[in-house]
Structures are given as C-alpha cells and as structure tokens.
Amino acid sequence: MARSSNFLDTLLTSPATERYRVGLSVLFLLIVWLVVGSFSQGLPNNMLLMAAAVIGGYMAINIGANDVANNVGPAVGSGALSLGGAVLLAAVFEAGGAIIAGGDVVSTIKGGIIDPTNLDDPRAFVWLMTAALLAGALWLNLATWMGAPVSTTHSIVGGVLGAGIAAGGWAIADWSVMSKIVASWVISPVLGGALAALFLFVIKKTVLYQKNLVSAARTFVPWLVAIMAWAFGTYLMIKGMSKLVKLDFTQSALIGLAVATVVFFIMRTLVGRKAATMENSTDGVNALFTWPLIFAAALLSFAHGANDVANAIGPLAAINDAIQAGGGVVTSASIPLWVMLVGALGLAVGLMLFGPRLIKTVGSEITELDKTRAFCIALSAALTVILASQLGLPVSSTHIAIGGVFGVGFLREYLKSNYATQLHKIMEHHDPAEQERLKPFLDDFRNASVEEMENLLKQAKKKKDQVPLSKSERKRLKKIYKEEMVKRSHLFRIAAAWIITVPASALMAAFLFFALRGLMI
C-alpha cells in the first residue's frame, strides 16, 4: 500500500508527466466541446455556447488546480495524508459537493458587483460573461504556474467587474461592494491567522508543554476535537448544505452541537485506549489528530465544491440561459445537469492533474507543519467562516487557510525567539571560564524543537554553573534563532498575488470583452 502510494505521489509530481497532464486537460475540454455541440445543434449562437462551455471547463480545471490546495495542503504537509491520497479524497468530495449540494439556481453576477440592467446592448451581456469567465480562468492559470494560491472568487469578481465596466462604463459597478471585497484582503488572513495561532498556543500550554503529555492529551484532546466537530457540523450546514436545506444559524449550531457531543464521547474512548500504548512525546500527541485531519480535509473539500463551483458554472449558466432565451440579461440562472457536470468534473480533473504543485506549497513550503499545527489551521478555517458569516464580513476561504498557515508559522518564530531572549539574559552572567561545560548544553540546544526549549530553559535556571555562555557563543546562538520558520519569499509573492488578483483579472476581462465584441459585431 505504501509503495503504491509513493508511486502515485511520484507520478503526480514528476516533471516528465507534465505534457501528459496538459494533454489530458485538453482532451477533457475537447469532450466538453463535442458533447455540448451534439445537443445544442439548431440553437442560435450554439458555437458561442460551445466555446463558453469549454471556457467554463477551463475555469473549473484552474479552480481545482489552485483553490483546492487550501483544503488538503495542511493535511498533506503534516503527514496525515499522502499526496496521492489527498488528491483522490479531494477530487471525490469536491465533485460530490458540487453535484449533491451545488444547487439548482445560481446567481450570475457574483456578489452584485455590477448592475447588468444598465447595459445599452442586451447582446453585450453574453459577451461580458464570456470575457469574465475566460479572464478569471487565465489569471488562475498564471497564479498556479507562479505557485501562488489566490482566491477564485476574487478572480471571477475581477473578471465581471472589468468586462462590466468595458460594456457599460464606470457607473455599472457597485463600488461599495468592491470596497468590502478589498477589505477582505486584510480581514480574511488576519482572522484565519489569529485563530490558528490562538488554538496552537492553547494546545501547547494545555498539552505539549506538560510533563505528562499522555495524561494531558486524555483530558484535552477530546474537547479540542469536539470543538472542531461543532465547527465543521455548523460550517457544513451554513456553507455546504445551504442549497439543499435552509437553516438559520441557531439551527445549524444545534446540529453542530449534536455532532460534537457524539464525537467527544468517541474521542474520549479512543484516546483512553490509545493512552495505554502512546509514547509520552509530541509525536504521540500528533498521532491523535490524524483522523480528525482527514475528516476535515474531506468536509472542507465538500463545502468548497458546493460553493465555489458557482465561480465556474455561474457565468456559464447565465450564457446558457441567455442563449436559450434569444439574448438578454440574466441575473439568476437555472443549472442544467450538463453545466453542473462540466463544473464538478473540471474541479476533479484540475485537482488531479495540476493540484499537487500548490498542495506542496501550502503544505510544506511556507512553514513546517505537523498534525497539531494542521489541526489548528483546519479548525481556524471553519470557525472564521462561521464568525464572518454572522458578522457580515466578506472573507475568502483561500485567504483564511493561507493566513492560518502563516499564523502558526509566525507563532513558532515568536515562541522560539522568546525562549532565546530569556536564555540570553540568564546566560550573560556566567563566567567564560566554564565554557567547556557549556558545550553539551549548546549541542542539545541546537537540536531542540520549539517544544523542548522550555525544559532547557528551566534546566539552565537550576544549573547556572553548568551552562556559561561567552560572547562568541551568544552570537552563534542568536544566529540559530534568526532562522526563518516562515518563508518570507512565499509571503511576499502570495500577498502580491492577492492584491493584484482583482485588477489583473479585470484588465484581462476588459480587453477580452472588446476583442469578443469586435468579432461578434
């Protein structure tokens, strides 16, 4: 089993298979073209519908390649899931969420950012939506190639905004809505990062910094997993199942509470049994979060498929309805089965063919993740969406997840730096003549994990005469602590990509609208 998993991981990431991935994605789009062409014969502008279907499929592939990494990346980086296992799990649950809970009707103007009734030429609506869809897909493709996880919602919002302004002028846009979207660039990552860091700090204080980790885990881990169960039960009702069952927040929270109660008793039993053979170490505690992380990845993927498939099929459904009706503006559109299948299958195809690149970025290249840190990121994602929905704050699931990754990374840096500062103050008063006795301590210090540093600090306080520190050794110690636990290059690249997502896709969409209008008139 492990050998087959390693083979699948290698196959998914091998540069030699890049041309096959591109070829398979083109084959998928060709099938979409042929299938839509077979049943749209006789419709006016059927070639435009076929082209729109291909663009919708292309957008879905790029959503799968870019956005889905946020749901499974932490689980992969922590080792809870192999890359191949995560890709298969996410593909199934993304497609399942889109088909089962994607809804029958979709809003065609994402977030109400433009008023299409202001268009002078009703035919321009179809051109507008086609340009917006293609621009969003192109920007996502570019971001994925750069290794930058960006918001697919913001990509399509920028596309609709740019094409809308090109079609109807500046007055067509609702700038108050756009200001909320700009605010989400800050709100989403800050909330996600703060909550993830908070939960990681709580876990460290209640479990990982305790002398008897097994006893602490038996007490606190069932409660922590129960909180996650409540968050995901509520999250699934609010976001994942909202198009199947209409529930208010109180009803959703009560369902989440029922799920959390069941999970608490199950986890208390399982942790109690595990405690008999569990090692009294961080690795032993980490192992308890494996299955919660797998369930979190599955549920996040399901909810994402149910909601974000609309970014691919919303404009496509609008174009389909407008062409069926002979032209005109469509503010909400029914979703035929073929449109939903284009979106659902496109998500799965994009994830399986191109998703591993960003899964690795999110899971291991920004900061080192273990299962405890990944658990905090997943919990933060669900709680932030719940909190934001109740406060009416605009948030991006992508920004939340990435903010969570950065949040736990910066907390690790802070804790390590804080321990170093305390240690420096203690060591400064020792006699340099005792340097030989300091060497064993320094060796342990260099190899220590963040969690082990507190114990080293306590030992230093008790045995000051055994751990003297010279000036040169203080400098060496400071260099060790200047090691980055969060890759700044990734931080700056991702932040830049977030900031330019809306304007970049808007400019592309405006250009594409003028080009398409020139071809059609």
Short mmCIF file of N, CA and C in Angstrom, two decimals, residues 315-425:
data_model
loop_
_atom_site.label_atom_id
_atom_site.label_comp_id
_atom_site.label_asym_id
_atom_site.label_seq_id
_atom_site.Cartn_x
_atom_site.Cartn_y
_atom_site.Cartn_z
N PRO A 315 -21.28 32.01 -14.58
CA PRO A 315 -21.30 32.67 -15.88
C PRO A 315 -21.74 31.74 -17.01
N LEU A 316 -21.35 30.46 -16.94
CA LEU A 316 -21.75 29.52 -17.99
C LEU A 316 -23.26 29.31 -17.99
N ALA A 317 -23.85 29.17 -16.79
CA ALA A 317 -25.30 29.02 -16.69
C ALA A 317 -26.02 30.27 -17.21
N ALA A 318 -25.44 31.45 -16.95
CA ALA A 318 -26.04 32.70 -17.44
C ALA A 318 -26.00 32.76 -18.96
N ILE A 319 -24.87 32.37 -19.54
CA ILE A 319 -24.74 32.37 -21.00
C ILE A 319 -25.73 31.38 -21.60
N ASN A 320 -25.84 30.20 -21.00
CA ASN A 320 -26.78 29.18 -21.49
C ASN A 320 -28.21 29.68 -21.47
N ASP A 321 -28.63 30.29 -20.34
CA ASP A 321 -29.99 30.80 -20.24
C ASP A 321 -30.25 31.95 -21.23
N ALA A 322 -29.25 32.82 -21.37
CA ALA A 322 -29.42 33.96 -22.28
C ALA A 322 -29.55 33.49 -23.72
N ILE A 323 -28.73 32.52 -24.12
CA ILE A 323 -28.80 32.00 -25.49
C ILE A 323 -30.11 31.25 -25.72
N GLN A 324 -30.54 30.47 -24.72
CA GLN A 324 -31.81 29.73 -24.83
C GLN A 324 -32.98 30.69 -25.02
N ALA A 325 -32.88 31.87 -24.33
CA ALA A 325 -33.96 32.86 -24.40
C ALA A 325 -33.81 33.82 -25.56
N GLY A 326 -32.75 33.66 -26.35
CA GLY A 326 -32.55 34.54 -27.50
C GLY A 326 -31.83 35.82 -27.18
N GLY A 327 -31.13 35.87 -26.05
CA GLY A 327 -30.36 37.06 -25.67
C GLY A 327 -30.99 37.76 -24.49
N GLY A 328 -30.27 38.74 -23.93
CA GLY A 328 -30.78 39.50 -22.80
C GLY A 328 -30.01 39.22 -21.53
N VAL A 329 -30.34 40.00 -20.50
CA VAL A 329 -29.65 39.93 -19.21
C VAL A 329 -30.26 38.85 -18.34
N VAL A 330 -29.43 38.06 -17.67
CA VAL A 330 -29.88 37.01 -16.76
C VAL A 330 -29.19 37.23 -15.42
N THR A 331 -29.95 37.54 -14.36
CA THR A 331 -29.35 37.78 -13.04
C THR A 331 -29.32 36.52 -12.19
N SER A 332 -30.18 35.56 -12.48
CA SER A 332 -30.10 34.25 -11.84
C SER A 332 -30.47 33.21 -12.88
N ALA A 333 -29.76 32.09 -12.85
CA ALA A 333 -29.92 31.10 -13.92
C ALA A 333 -30.10 29.71 -13.34
N SER A 334 -30.92 28.91 -14.01
CA SER A 334 -31.05 27.50 -13.64
C SER A 334 -29.80 26.76 -14.09
N ILE A 335 -29.51 25.67 -13.41
CA ILE A 335 -28.29 24.91 -13.71
C ILE A 335 -28.66 23.56 -14.31
N PRO A 336 -28.58 23.42 -15.62
CA PRO A 336 -28.81 22.09 -16.22
C PRO A 336 -27.76 21.10 -15.73
N LEU A 337 -28.08 19.82 -15.80
CA LEU A 337 -27.16 18.80 -15.33
C LEU A 337 -25.82 18.88 -16.05
N TRP A 338 -25.83 19.16 -17.36
CA TRP A 338 -24.59 19.18 -18.11
C TRP A 338 -23.67 20.30 -17.64
N VAL A 339 -24.26 21.45 -17.25
CA VAL A 339 -23.46 22.56 -16.75
C VAL A 339 -22.81 22.18 -15.42
N MET A 340 -23.58 21.56 -14.54
CA MET A 340 -23.04 21.13 -13.25
C MET A 340 -21.93 20.10 -13.43
N LEU A 341 -22.11 19.19 -14.37
CA LEU A 341 -21.09 18.16 -14.62
C LEU A 341 -19.80 18.77 -15.15
N VAL A 342 -19.93 19.78 -16.01
CA VAL A 342 -18.74 20.47 -16.50
C VAL A 342 -17.95 21.05 -15.32
N GLY A 343 -18.67 21.70 -14.40
CA GLY A 343 -18.01 22.28 -13.24
C GLY A 343 -17.43 21.24 -12.31
N ALA A 344 -18.22 20.22 -11.96
CA ALA A 344 -17.79 19.21 -11.00
C ALA A 344 -16.61 18.40 -11.53
N LEU A 345 -16.74 17.92 -12.75
CA LEU A 345 -15.66 17.11 -13.32
C LEU A 345 -14.42 17.96 -13.59
N GLY A 346 -14.62 19.21 -13.99
CA GLY A 346 -13.48 20.10 -14.20
C GLY A 346 -12.70 20.33 -12.91
N LEU A 347 -13.40 20.50 -11.78
CA LEU A 347 -12.72 20.63 -10.49
C LEU A 347 -11.84 19.42 -10.21
N ALA A 348 -12.43 18.23 -10.40
CA ALA A 348 -11.69 16.99 -10.12
C ALA A 348 -10.50 16.83 -11.06
N VAL A 349 -10.69 17.12 -12.35
CA VAL A 349 -9.61 16.99 -13.33
C VAL A 349 -8.47 17.96 -12.99
N GLY A 350 -8.81 19.21 -12.70
CA GLY A 350 -7.79 20.20 -12.37
C GLY A 350 -7.01 19.84 -11.13
N LEU A 351 -7.72 19.35 -10.12
CA LEU A 351 -7.06 18.96 -8.88
C LEU A 351 -6.09 17.81 -9.11
N MET A 352 -6.54 16.78 -9.84
CA MET A 352 -5.72 15.59 -10.02
C MET A 352 -4.52 15.86 -10.94
N LEU A 353 -4.70 16.73 -11.94
CA LEU A 353 -3.62 16.96 -12.89
C LEU A 353 -2.64 18.04 -12.44
N PHE A 354 -3.14 19.11 -11.84
CA PHE A 354 -2.29 20.25 -11.54
C PHE A 354 -2.29 20.67 -10.08
N GLY A 355 -3.15 20.06 -9.25
CA GLY A 355 -3.24 20.45 -7.84
C GLY A 355 -2.02 20.19 -7.00
N PRO A 356 -1.25 19.10 -7.25
CA PRO A 356 -0.11 18.80 -6.37
C PRO A 356 0.90 19.93 -6.20
N ARG A 357 1.06 20.77 -7.21
CA ARG A 357 2.04 21.86 -7.11
C ARG A 357 1.71 22.78 -5.94
N LEU A 358 0.46 23.24 -5.86
CA LEU A 358 0.10 24.17 -4.79
C LEU A 358 -0.17 23.45 -3.47
N ILE A 359 -0.55 22.17 -3.55
CA ILE A 359 -0.70 21.40 -2.32
C ILE A 359 0.64 21.36 -1.58
N LYS A 360 1.71 21.16 -2.32
CA LYS A 360 3.04 21.15 -1.70
C LYS A 360 3.41 22.54 -1.17
N THR A 361 3.05 23.59 -1.91
CA THR A 361 3.35 24.95 -1.44
C THR A 361 2.66 25.22 -0.11
N VAL A 362 1.35 24.95 -0.06
CA VAL A 362 0.57 25.22 1.16
C VAL A 362 1.00 24.29 2.29
N GLY A 363 1.27 23.03 1.97
CA GLY A 363 1.52 22.04 3.00
C GLY A 363 2.92 22.04 3.58
N SER A 364 3.94 22.43 2.79
CA SER A 364 5.29 22.26 3.31
C SER A 364 6.27 23.38 2.98
N GLU A 365 5.96 24.25 2.02
CA GLU A 365 6.96 25.22 1.59
C GLU A 365 6.86 26.55 2.33
N ILE A 366 5.70 26.87 2.91
CA ILE A 366 5.56 28.14 3.64
C ILE A 366 6.16 28.01 5.04
N THR A 367 5.77 26.97 5.76
CA THR A 367 6.32 26.67 7.07
C THR A 367 6.17 25.17 7.32
N GLU A 368 6.96 24.65 8.23
CA GLU A 368 6.90 23.22 8.54
C GLU A 368 5.65 22.92 9.36
N LEU A 369 4.87 21.95 8.91
CA LEU A 369 3.63 21.61 9.60
C LEU A 369 3.71 20.21 10.19
N ASP A 370 3.18 20.06 11.39
CA ASP A 370 2.90 18.74 11.92
C ASP A 370 1.39 18.63 12.10
N LYS A 371 0.91 17.53 12.62
CA LYS A 371 -0.54 17.31 12.67
C LYS A 371 -1.23 18.29 13.63
N THR A 372 -0.56 18.66 14.70
CA THR A 372 -1.16 19.62 15.63
C THR A 372 -1.36 20.98 14.96
N ARG A 373 -0.34 21.44 14.23
CA ARG A 373 -0.46 22.73 13.55
C ARG A 373 -1.50 22.67 12.44
N ALA A 374 -1.52 21.58 11.69
CA ALA A 374 -2.51 21.43 10.62
C ALA A 374 -3.93 21.39 11.18
N PHE A 375 -4.09 20.76 12.33
CA PHE A 375 -5.39 20.72 13.00
C PHE A 375 -5.86 22.14 13.31
N CYS A 376 -4.96 22.97 13.83
CA CYS A 376 -5.31 24.35 14.17
C CYS A 376 -5.71 25.15 12.93
N ILE A 377 -5.04 24.90 11.81
CA ILE A 377 -5.37 25.60 10.56
C ILE A 377 -6.76 25.21 10.07
N ALA A 378 -7.06 23.90 10.09
CA ALA A 378 -8.37 23.44 9.64
C ALA A 378 -9.48 23.98 10.54
N LEU A 379 -9.26 23.94 11.86
CA LEU A 379 -10.25 24.46 12.80
C LEU A 379 -10.45 25.95 12.59
N SER A 380 -9.37 26.67 12.37
CA SER A 380 -9.46 28.11 12.12
C SER A 380 -10.29 28.42 10.88
N ALA A 381 -10.11 27.61 9.82
CA ALA A 381 -10.85 27.85 8.58
C ALA A 381 -12.35 27.77 8.81
N ALA A 382 -12.80 26.73 9.53
CA ALA A 382 -14.23 26.58 9.77
C ALA A 382 -14.77 27.68 10.69
N LEU A 383 -14.06 27.97 11.76
CA LEU A 383 -14.54 28.97 12.72
C LEU A 383 -14.55 30.37 12.11
N THR A 384 -13.58 30.69 11.28
CA THR A 384 -13.53 32.02 10.66
C THR A 384 -14.71 32.23 9.72
N VAL A 385 -15.05 31.22 8.93
CA VAL A 385 -16.20 31.33 8.03
C VAL A 385 -17.49 31.53 8.85
N ILE A 386 -17.63 30.78 9.94
CA ILE A 386 -18.82 30.91 10.78
C ILE A 386 -18.89 32.31 11.38
N LEU A 387 -17.79 32.76 11.96
CA LEU A 387 -17.74 34.08 12.58
C LEU A 387 -18.02 35.18 11.56
N ALA A 388 -17.39 35.09 10.41
CA ALA A 388 -17.57 36.12 9.38
C ALA A 388 -19.00 36.16 8.86
N SER A 389 -19.62 34.98 8.69
CA SER A 389 -20.99 34.94 8.18
C SER A 389 -21.97 35.60 9.16
N GLN A 390 -21.69 35.48 10.45
CA GLN A 390 -22.57 36.08 11.45
C GLN A 390 -22.34 37.58 11.59
N LEU A 391 -21.12 38.03 11.34
CA LEU A 391 -20.81 39.45 11.44
C LEU A 391 -21.01 40.19 10.12
N GLY A 392 -21.31 39.43 9.06
CA GLY A 392 -21.49 40.05 7.75
C GLY A 392 -20.19 40.51 7.13
N LEU A 393 -19.09 39.89 7.49
CA LEU A 393 -17.78 40.29 6.96
C LEU A 393 -17.47 39.50 5.70
N PRO A 394 -16.92 40.18 4.69
CA PRO A 394 -16.53 39.46 3.47
C PRO A 394 -15.21 38.73 3.69
N VAL A 395 -15.18 37.44 3.47
CA VAL A 395 -13.94 36.68 3.65
C VAL A 395 -13.73 35.76 2.47
N SER A 396 -12.49 35.36 2.28
CA SER A 396 -12.11 34.41 1.24
C SER A 396 -11.58 33.15 1.91
N SER A 397 -12.11 32.00 1.52
CA SER A 397 -11.65 30.74 2.12
C SER A 397 -10.16 30.51 1.84
N THR A 398 -9.71 30.93 0.67
CA THR A 398 -8.28 30.81 0.34
C THR A 398 -7.44 31.65 1.28
N HIS A 399 -7.81 32.90 1.46
CA HIS A 399 -7.05 33.79 2.32
C HIS A 399 -7.07 33.31 3.76
N ILE A 400 -8.20 32.74 4.21
CA ILE A 400 -8.29 32.23 5.58
C ILE A 400 -7.29 31.10 5.79
N ALA A 401 -7.30 30.13 4.87
CA ALA A 401 -6.43 28.97 5.02
C ALA A 401 -4.96 29.37 4.98
N ILE A 402 -4.58 30.21 4.03
CA ILE A 402 -3.19 30.63 3.94
C ILE A 402 -2.81 31.49 5.14
N GLY A 403 -3.74 32.33 5.59
CA GLY A 403 -3.50 33.11 6.81
C GLY A 403 -3.25 32.20 8.00
N GLY A 404 -3.99 31.08 8.07
CA GLY A 404 -3.78 30.12 9.15
C GLY A 404 -2.40 29.50 9.10
N VAL A 405 -1.92 29.18 7.91
CA VAL A 405 -0.57 28.60 7.76
C VAL A 405 0.48 29.60 8.24
N PHE A 406 0.35 30.85 7.80
CA PHE A 406 1.29 31.87 8.25
C PHE A 406 1.17 32.13 9.75
N GLY A 407 -0.06 32.07 10.26
CA GLY A 407 -0.29 32.32 11.69
C GLY A 407 0.47 31.34 12.57
N VAL A 408 0.38 30.03 12.26
CA VAL A 408 1.08 29.06 13.09
C VAL A 408 2.60 29.17 12.90
N GLY A 409 3.02 29.55 11.69
CA GLY A 409 4.45 29.71 11.44
C GLY A 409 5.03 30.87 12.23
N PHE A 410 4.33 32.00 12.24
CA PHE A 410 4.84 33.16 12.97
C PHE A 410 4.77 32.94 14.49
N LEU A 411 3.78 32.17 14.95
CA LEU A 411 3.74 31.84 16.38
C LEU A 411 4.97 31.02 16.77
N ARG A 412 5.34 30.06 15.92
CA ARG A 412 6.54 29.25 16.19
C ARG A 412 7.78 30.15 16.26
N GLU A 413 7.87 31.11 15.34
CA GLU A 413 9.02 32.03 15.36
C GLU A 413 9.03 32.85 16.65
N TYR A 414 7.87 33.32 17.05
CA TYR A 414 7.78 34.15 18.25
C TYR A 414 8.19 33.35 19.48
N LEU A 415 7.68 32.13 19.60
CA LEU A 415 8.00 31.31 20.77
C LEU A 415 9.48 30.98 20.83
N LYS A 416 10.04 30.64 19.69
CA LYS A 416 11.46 30.30 19.66
C LYS A 416 12.30 31.52 20.00
N SER A 417 11.96 32.67 19.43
CA SER A 417 12.70 33.90 19.70
C SER A 417 12.54 34.31 21.16
N ASN A 418 11.34 34.12 21.71
CA ASN A 418 11.08 34.48 23.10
C ASN A 418 11.91 33.63 24.05
N TYR A 419 11.98 32.33 23.79
CA TYR A 419 12.80 31.45 24.60
C TYR A 419 14.27 31.85 24.51
N ALA A 420 14.70 32.21 23.31
CA ALA A 420 16.10 32.60 23.12
C ALA A 420 16.44 33.84 23.94
N THR A 421 15.52 34.82 23.94
CA THR A 421 15.76 36.06 24.67
C THR A 421 15.91 35.78 26.16
N GLN A 422 15.02 34.95 26.69
CA GLN A 422 15.11 34.61 28.11
C GLN A 422 16.42 33.89 28.42
N LEU A 423 16.82 32.99 27.54
CA LEU A 423 18.04 32.23 27.74
C LEU A 423 19.27 33.13 27.70
N HIS A 424 19.25 34.09 26.77
CA HIS A 424 20.37 35.02 26.67
C HIS A 424 20.55 35.79 27.98
N LYS A 425 19.43 36.25 28.56
CA LYS A 425 19.50 37.05 29.77
C LYS A 425 20.08 36.24 30.93
#
